[in-house]
Short mmCIF file of C-alpha atoms and ligand atoms in Angstrom, two decimals:
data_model
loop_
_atom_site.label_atom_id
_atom_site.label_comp_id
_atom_site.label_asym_id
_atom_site.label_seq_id
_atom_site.Cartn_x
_atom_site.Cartn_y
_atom_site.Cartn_z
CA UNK A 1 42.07 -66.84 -97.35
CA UNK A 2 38.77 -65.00 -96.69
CA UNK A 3 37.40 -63.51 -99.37
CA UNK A 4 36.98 -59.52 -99.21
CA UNK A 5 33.92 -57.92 -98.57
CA UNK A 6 31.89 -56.48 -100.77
CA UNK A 7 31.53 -52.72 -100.96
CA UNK A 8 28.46 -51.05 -100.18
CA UNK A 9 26.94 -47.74 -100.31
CA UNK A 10 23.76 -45.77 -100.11
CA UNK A 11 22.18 -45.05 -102.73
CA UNK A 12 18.72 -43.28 -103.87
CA UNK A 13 15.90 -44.56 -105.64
CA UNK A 14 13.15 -42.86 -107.68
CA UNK A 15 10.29 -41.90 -105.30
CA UNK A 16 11.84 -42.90 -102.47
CA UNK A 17 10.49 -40.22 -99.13
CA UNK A 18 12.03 -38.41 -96.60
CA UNK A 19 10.98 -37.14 -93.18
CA UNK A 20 12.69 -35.03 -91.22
CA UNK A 21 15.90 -35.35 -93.91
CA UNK A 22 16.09 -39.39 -93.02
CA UNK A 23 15.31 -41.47 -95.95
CA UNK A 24 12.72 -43.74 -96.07
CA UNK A 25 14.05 -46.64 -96.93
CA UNK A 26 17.32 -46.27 -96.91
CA UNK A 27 18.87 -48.37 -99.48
CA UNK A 28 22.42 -50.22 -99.37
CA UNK A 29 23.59 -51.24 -103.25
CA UNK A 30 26.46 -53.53 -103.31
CA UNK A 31 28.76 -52.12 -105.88
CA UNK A 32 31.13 -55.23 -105.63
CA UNK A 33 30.49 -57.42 -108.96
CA UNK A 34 30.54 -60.71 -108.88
CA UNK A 35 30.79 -60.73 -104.89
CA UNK A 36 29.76 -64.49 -103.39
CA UNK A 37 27.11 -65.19 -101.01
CA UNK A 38 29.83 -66.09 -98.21
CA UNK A 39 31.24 -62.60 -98.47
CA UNK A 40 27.98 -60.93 -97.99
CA UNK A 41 26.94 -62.86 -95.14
CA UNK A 42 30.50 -61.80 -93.82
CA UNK A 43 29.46 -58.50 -94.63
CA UNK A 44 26.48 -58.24 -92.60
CA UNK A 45 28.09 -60.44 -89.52
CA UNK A 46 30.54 -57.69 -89.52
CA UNK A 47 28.30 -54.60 -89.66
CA UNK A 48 25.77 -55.90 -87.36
CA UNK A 49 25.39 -53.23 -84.96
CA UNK A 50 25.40 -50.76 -87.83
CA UNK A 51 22.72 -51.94 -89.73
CA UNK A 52 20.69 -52.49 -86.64
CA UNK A 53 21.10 -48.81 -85.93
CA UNK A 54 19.99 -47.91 -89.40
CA UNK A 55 17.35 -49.75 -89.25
CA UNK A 56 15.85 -48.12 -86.10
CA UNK A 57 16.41 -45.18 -87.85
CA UNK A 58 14.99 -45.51 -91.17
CA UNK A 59 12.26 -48.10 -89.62
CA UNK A 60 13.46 -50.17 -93.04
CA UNK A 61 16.34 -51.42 -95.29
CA UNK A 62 16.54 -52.48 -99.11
CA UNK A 63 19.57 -54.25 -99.60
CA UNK A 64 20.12 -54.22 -103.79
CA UNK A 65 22.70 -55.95 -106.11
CA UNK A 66 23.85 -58.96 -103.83
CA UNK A 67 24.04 -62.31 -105.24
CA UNK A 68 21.15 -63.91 -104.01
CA UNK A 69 18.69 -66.08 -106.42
CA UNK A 70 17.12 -68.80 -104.17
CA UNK A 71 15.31 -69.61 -101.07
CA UNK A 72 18.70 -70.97 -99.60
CA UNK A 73 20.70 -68.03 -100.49
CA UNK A 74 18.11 -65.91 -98.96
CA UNK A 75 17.77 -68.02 -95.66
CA UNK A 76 22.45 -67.63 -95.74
CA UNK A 77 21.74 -64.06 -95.52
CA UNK A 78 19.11 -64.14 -93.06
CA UNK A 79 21.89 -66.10 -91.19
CA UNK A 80 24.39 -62.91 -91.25
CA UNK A 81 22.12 -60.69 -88.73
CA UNK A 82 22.01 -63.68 -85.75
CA UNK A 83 18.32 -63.29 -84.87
CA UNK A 84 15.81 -65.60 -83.51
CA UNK A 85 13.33 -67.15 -85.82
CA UNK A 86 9.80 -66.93 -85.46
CA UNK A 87 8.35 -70.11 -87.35
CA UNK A 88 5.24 -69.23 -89.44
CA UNK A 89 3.47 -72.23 -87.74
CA UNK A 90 3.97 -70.47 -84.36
CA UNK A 91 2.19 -67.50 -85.49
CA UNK A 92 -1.72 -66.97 -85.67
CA UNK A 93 -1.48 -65.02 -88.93
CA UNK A 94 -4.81 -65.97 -90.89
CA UNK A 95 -2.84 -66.06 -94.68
CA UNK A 96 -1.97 -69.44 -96.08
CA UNK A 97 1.58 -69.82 -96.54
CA UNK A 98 4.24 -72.30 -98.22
CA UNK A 99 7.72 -72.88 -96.11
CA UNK A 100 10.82 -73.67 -98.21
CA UNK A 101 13.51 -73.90 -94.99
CA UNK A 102 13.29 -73.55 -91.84
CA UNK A 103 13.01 -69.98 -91.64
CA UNK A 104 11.80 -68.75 -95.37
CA UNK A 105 8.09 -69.18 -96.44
CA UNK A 106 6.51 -67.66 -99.12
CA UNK A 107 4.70 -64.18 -98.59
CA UNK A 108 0.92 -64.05 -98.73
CA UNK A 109 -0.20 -66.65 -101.32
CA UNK A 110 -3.86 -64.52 -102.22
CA UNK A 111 -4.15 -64.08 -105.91
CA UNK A 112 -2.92 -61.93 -108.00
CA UNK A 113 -5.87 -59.74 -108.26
CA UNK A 114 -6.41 -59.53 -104.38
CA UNK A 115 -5.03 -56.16 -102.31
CA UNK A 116 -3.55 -56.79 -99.06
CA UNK A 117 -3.62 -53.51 -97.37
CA UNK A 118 -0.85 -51.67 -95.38
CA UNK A 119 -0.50 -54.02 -91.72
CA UNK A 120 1.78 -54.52 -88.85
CA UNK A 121 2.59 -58.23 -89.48
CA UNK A 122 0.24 -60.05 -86.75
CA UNK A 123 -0.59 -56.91 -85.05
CA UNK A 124 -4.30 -58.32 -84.60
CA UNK A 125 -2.52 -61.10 -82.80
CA UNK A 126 -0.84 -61.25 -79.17
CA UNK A 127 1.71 -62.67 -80.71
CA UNK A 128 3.75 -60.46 -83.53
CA UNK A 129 7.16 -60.75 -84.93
CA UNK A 130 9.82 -57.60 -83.93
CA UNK A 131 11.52 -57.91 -88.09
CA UNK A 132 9.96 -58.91 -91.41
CA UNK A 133 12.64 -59.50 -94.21
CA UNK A 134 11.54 -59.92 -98.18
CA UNK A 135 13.41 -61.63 -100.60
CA UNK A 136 12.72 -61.38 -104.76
CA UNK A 137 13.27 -64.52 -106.11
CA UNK A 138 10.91 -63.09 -109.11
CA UNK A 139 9.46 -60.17 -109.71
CA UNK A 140 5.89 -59.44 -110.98
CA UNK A 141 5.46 -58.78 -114.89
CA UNK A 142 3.22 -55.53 -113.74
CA UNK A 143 2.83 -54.33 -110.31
CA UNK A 144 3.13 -56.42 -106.83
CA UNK A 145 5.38 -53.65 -105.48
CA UNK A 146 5.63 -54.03 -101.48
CA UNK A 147 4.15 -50.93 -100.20
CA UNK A 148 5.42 -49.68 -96.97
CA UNK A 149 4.57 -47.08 -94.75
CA UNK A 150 6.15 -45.06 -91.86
CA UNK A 151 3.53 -45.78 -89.01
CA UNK A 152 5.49 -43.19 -86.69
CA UNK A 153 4.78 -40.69 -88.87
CA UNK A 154 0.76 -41.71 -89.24
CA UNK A 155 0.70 -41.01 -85.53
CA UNK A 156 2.18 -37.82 -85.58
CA UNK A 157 -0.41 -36.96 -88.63
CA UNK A 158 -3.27 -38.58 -86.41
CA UNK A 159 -2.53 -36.44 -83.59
CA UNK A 160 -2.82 -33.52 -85.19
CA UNK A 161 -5.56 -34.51 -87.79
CA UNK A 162 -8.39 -36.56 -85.24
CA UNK A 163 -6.59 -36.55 -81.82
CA UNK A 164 -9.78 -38.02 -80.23
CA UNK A 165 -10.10 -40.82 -82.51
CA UNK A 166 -6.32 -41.45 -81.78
CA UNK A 167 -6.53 -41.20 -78.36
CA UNK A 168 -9.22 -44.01 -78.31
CA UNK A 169 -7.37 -46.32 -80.04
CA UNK A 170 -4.60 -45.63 -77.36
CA UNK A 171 -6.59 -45.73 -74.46
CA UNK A 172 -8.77 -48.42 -75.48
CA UNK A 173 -6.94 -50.87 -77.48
CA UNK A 174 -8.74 -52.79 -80.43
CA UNK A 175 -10.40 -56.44 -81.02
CA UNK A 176 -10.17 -57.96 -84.24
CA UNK A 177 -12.85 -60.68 -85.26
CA UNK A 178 -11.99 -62.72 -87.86
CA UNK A 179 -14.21 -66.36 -89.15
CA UNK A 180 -11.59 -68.75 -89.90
CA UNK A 181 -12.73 -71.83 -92.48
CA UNK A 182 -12.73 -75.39 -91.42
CA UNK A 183 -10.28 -76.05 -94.19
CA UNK A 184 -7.20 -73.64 -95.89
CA UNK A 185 -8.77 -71.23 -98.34
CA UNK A 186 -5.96 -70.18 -100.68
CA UNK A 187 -8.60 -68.12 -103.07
CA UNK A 188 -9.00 -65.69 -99.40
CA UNK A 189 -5.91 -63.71 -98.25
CA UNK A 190 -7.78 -64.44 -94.72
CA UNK A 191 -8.26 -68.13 -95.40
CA UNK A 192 -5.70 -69.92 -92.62
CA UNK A 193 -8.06 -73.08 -91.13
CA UNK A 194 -8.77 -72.71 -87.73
CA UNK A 195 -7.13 -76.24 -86.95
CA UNK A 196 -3.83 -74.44 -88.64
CA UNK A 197 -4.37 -70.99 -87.09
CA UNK A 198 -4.02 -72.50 -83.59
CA UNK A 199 -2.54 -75.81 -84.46
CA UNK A 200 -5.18 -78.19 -82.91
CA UNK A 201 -7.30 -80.16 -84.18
CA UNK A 202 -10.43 -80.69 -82.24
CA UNK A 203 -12.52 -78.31 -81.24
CA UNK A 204 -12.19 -78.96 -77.50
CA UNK A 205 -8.13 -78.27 -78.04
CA UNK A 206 -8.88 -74.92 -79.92
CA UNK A 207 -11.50 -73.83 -77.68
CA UNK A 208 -8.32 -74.54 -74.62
CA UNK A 209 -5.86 -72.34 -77.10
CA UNK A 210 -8.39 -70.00 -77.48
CA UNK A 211 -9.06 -69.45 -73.71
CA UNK A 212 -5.65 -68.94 -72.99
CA UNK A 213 -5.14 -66.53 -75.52
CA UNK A 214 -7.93 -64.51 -74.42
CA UNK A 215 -10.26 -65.04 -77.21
CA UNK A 216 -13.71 -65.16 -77.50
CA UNK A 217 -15.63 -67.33 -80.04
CA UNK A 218 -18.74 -68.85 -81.49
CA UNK A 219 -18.87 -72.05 -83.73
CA UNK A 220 -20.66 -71.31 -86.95
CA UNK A 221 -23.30 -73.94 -88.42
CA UNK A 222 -20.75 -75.04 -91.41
CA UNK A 223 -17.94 -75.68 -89.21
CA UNK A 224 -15.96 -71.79 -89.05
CA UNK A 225 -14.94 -70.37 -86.44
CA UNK A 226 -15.95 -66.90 -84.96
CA UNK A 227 -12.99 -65.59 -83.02
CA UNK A 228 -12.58 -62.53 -81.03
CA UNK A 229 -9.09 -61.28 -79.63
CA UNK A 230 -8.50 -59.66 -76.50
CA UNK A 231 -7.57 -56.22 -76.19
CA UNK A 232 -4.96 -55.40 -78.32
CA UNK A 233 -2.63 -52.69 -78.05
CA UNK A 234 -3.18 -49.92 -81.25
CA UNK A 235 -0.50 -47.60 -80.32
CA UNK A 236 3.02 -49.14 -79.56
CA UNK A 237 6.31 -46.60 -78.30
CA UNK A 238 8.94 -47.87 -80.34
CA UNK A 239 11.18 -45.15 -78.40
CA UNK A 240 10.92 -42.26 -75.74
CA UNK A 241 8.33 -39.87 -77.34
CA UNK A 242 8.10 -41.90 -80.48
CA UNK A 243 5.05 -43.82 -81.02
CA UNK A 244 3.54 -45.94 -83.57
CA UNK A 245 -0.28 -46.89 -84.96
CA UNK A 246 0.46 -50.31 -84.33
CA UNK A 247 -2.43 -52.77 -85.55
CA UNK A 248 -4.08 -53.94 -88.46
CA UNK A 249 -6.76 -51.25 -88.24
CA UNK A 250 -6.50 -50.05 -92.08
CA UNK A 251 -6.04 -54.01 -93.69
CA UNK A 252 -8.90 -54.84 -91.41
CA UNK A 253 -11.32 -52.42 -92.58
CA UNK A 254 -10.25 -52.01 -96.14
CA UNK A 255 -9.10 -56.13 -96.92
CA UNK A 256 -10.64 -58.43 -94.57
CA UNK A 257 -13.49 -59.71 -97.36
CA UNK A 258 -14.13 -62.60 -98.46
CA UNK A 259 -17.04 -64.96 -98.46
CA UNK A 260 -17.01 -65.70 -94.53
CA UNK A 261 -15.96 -62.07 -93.67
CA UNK A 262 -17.15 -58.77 -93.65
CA UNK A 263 -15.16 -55.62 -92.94
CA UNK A 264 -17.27 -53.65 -90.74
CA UNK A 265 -17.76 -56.39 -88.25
CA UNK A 266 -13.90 -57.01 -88.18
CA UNK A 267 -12.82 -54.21 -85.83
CA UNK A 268 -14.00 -52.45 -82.49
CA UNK A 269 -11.93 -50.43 -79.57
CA UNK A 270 -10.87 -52.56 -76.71
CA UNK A 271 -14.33 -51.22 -74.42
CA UNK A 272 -16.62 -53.27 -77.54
CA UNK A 273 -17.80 -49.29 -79.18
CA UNK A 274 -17.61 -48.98 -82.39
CA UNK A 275 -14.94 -47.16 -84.44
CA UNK A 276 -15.50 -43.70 -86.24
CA UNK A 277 -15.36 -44.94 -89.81
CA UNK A 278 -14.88 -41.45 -90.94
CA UNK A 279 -11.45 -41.58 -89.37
CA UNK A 280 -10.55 -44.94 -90.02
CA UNK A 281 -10.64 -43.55 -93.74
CA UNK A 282 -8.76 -40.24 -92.94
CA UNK A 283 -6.08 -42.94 -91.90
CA UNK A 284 -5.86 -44.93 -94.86
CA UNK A 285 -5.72 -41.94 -96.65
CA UNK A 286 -2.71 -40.46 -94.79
CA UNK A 287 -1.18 -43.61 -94.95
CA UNK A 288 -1.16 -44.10 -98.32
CA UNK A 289 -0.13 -40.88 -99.10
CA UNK A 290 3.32 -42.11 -96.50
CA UNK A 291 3.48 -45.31 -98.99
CA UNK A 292 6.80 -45.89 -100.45
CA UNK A 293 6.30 -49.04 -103.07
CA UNK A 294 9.32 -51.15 -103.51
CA UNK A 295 9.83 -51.65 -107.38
CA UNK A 296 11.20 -55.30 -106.83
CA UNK A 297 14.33 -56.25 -108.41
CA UNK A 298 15.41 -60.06 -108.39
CA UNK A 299 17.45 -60.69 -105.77
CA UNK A 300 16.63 -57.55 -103.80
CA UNK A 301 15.86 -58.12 -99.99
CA UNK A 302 13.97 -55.43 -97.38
CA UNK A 303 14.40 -55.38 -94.12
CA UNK A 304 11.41 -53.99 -92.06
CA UNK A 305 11.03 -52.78 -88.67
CA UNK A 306 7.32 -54.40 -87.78
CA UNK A 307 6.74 -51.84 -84.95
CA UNK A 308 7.41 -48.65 -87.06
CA UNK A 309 6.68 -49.83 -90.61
CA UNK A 310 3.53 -50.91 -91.95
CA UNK A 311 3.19 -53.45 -95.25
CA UNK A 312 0.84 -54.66 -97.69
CA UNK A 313 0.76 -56.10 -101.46
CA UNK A 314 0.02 -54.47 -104.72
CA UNK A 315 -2.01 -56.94 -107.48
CA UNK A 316 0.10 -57.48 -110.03
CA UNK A 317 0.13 -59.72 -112.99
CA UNK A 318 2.66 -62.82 -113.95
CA UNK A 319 4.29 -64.84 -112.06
CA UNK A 320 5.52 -62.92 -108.99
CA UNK A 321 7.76 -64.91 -105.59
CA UNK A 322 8.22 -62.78 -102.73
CA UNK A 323 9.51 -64.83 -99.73
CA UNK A 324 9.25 -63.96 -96.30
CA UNK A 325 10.96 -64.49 -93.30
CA UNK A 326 10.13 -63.34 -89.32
CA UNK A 327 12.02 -62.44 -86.17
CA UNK A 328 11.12 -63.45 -83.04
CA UNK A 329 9.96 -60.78 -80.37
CA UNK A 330 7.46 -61.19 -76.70
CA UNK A 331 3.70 -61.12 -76.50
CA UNK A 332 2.16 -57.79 -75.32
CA UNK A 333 -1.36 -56.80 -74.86
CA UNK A 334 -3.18 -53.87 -73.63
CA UNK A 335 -3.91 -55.39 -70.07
FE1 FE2 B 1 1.95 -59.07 -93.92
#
């Protein structure tokens, strides 16, 4: 006999926003104790179309109090919603990660002490994932809360607050230059080898990934890379009338630092002109000011809509294991 599903309502949290009366995130608390994993899954299999609707909606999801503890449990729940995978080795995200399954890796591996500012996942990429979902396996002893940040709302801000700025983005697109190491660099949040990045591994084979992508790039003397995207889209309509800032713009200017990169040579509009640092800042200030942290439970998972919500990583201290999973979705760029 099956067993029954678990019960679950929504519930609110302590700081948690609202816009326009719709919670941000909303948050589903299984009030079932002692539910399985094989009734959850069940659960979500059979409210599918619901929690898809939601999540348009509330652009993300925190699902609290289900029985997960491990990678595998979170990869069974995963399972429940049906959709594609996007492997981590597809990508050409720059962070070094650690896969546990197929579809779970571990979330941004920078240390502790090293802020990863709000992002669409892969946004300075052509190649992006639609869905992010966290899993807590541990939380933090202090901080590494999950910021997140309604980017639908930014834009609305943005249009009212520097219209021209916003309107070049739009119009214009962005490229992202990045210098990838020869090797992985896991003290960098940036530090993805440029042999892993495109997964080739002479130069002749990246240089042919490279061209077909779009990009632009110099070899340095002690064997990094110097890559350039194409134009990437900044804005992105996620629905009739409703648009998102959709790109890396803020992680990029604030976070991409280490000791091959420099911020303010990370970013330009699509045309090659330079961006008006004054409202760059205005936009990482409105966006933090949007920034819901999740206060990470064990067990807790988040569901995020990449194309309306923005992420990014408090430091914290301790041992903290936030895994990560992506969903597939198409290429796009600003042609
Ligand atoms: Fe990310």
């Amino acid at each position: 006999m099956p067993e029954p599903l678990p019960n679950v309502t929504a519930v609110s949290v302590a700081a948690q926003q609202s816009h326009g009366g719709i919670p941000f995130p909303l948050v589903l608390a299984c009030q079932t104790p002692n539910t399985t994993l094989a009734a959850t899954t069940a659960w979500i299999e059979s409210h599918r179309s619901e929690l898809e609707e939601q999540l348009a909606v509330h652009g993300a999801l925190l699902f609290r109090g289900f029985p997960l503890a491990t990678p595998q449990d979170f990869d069974a729940f995963i399972g429940g919603f049906g959709y594609p995978n996007f492997p981590y080795k597809d990508s050409l995200s720059n962070a070094v990660r650690t896969n546990f399954t197929e579809r779970v890796f571990s979330a941004n591996e920078a240390p502790a002490d090293v802020t990863i500012y709000l992002h669409h996942e892969m946004a300075q990429t052509p190649i992006y994932p639609s869905k992010l979902l966290f899993f807590c396996e541990q939380a933090a002893e202090t901080g590494g809360a999950t910021p997140l940040c309604r980017s639908d709302i930014l834009y609305e801000q943005l249009a009212e607050r520097c219209p021209d700025f916003l309107n070049a983005c739009e119009t214009k697109g962005l490229r992202y230059t990045n210098v990838m190491p020869s090797l992985d660099d896991p003290a960098s949040g940036m530090g993805r080898s440029w042999q892993s990045t495109f997964r080739r591994e002479t130069r002749e084979e990246a240089e042919a990934r490279m061209r077909e992508l779009g990009y632009t790039w110099e070899w340095l003397d002690d064997g990094c890379l110097r890559a350039t995207t194409p134009r990437l889209q900044a804005v992105r309509e996620v629905a009739p009338g409703r648009k998102s800032f959709f790109n890396q713009l803020i992680a990029a200017f604030k976070g991409w630092k280490d000791s091959r990169n420099d911020p303010s040579k990370a970013m330009t509009l699509g045309d090659g002109t330079p961006l008006d640092r004054d409202a760059v800042m205005l936009a990482a200030e409105l966006a933090e000011a949007l920034t819901f942290d999740v206060p990470w439970q064990n067990g807790d998972v988040a569901l995020v809509d990449n194309y309306i919500v923005m992420h990014a990583r408090r430091t914290f201290t301790g041992k903290r294991k936030i895994l990560a999973s992506l969903v597939a979705a198409e290429a796009a760029t600003v042609s």
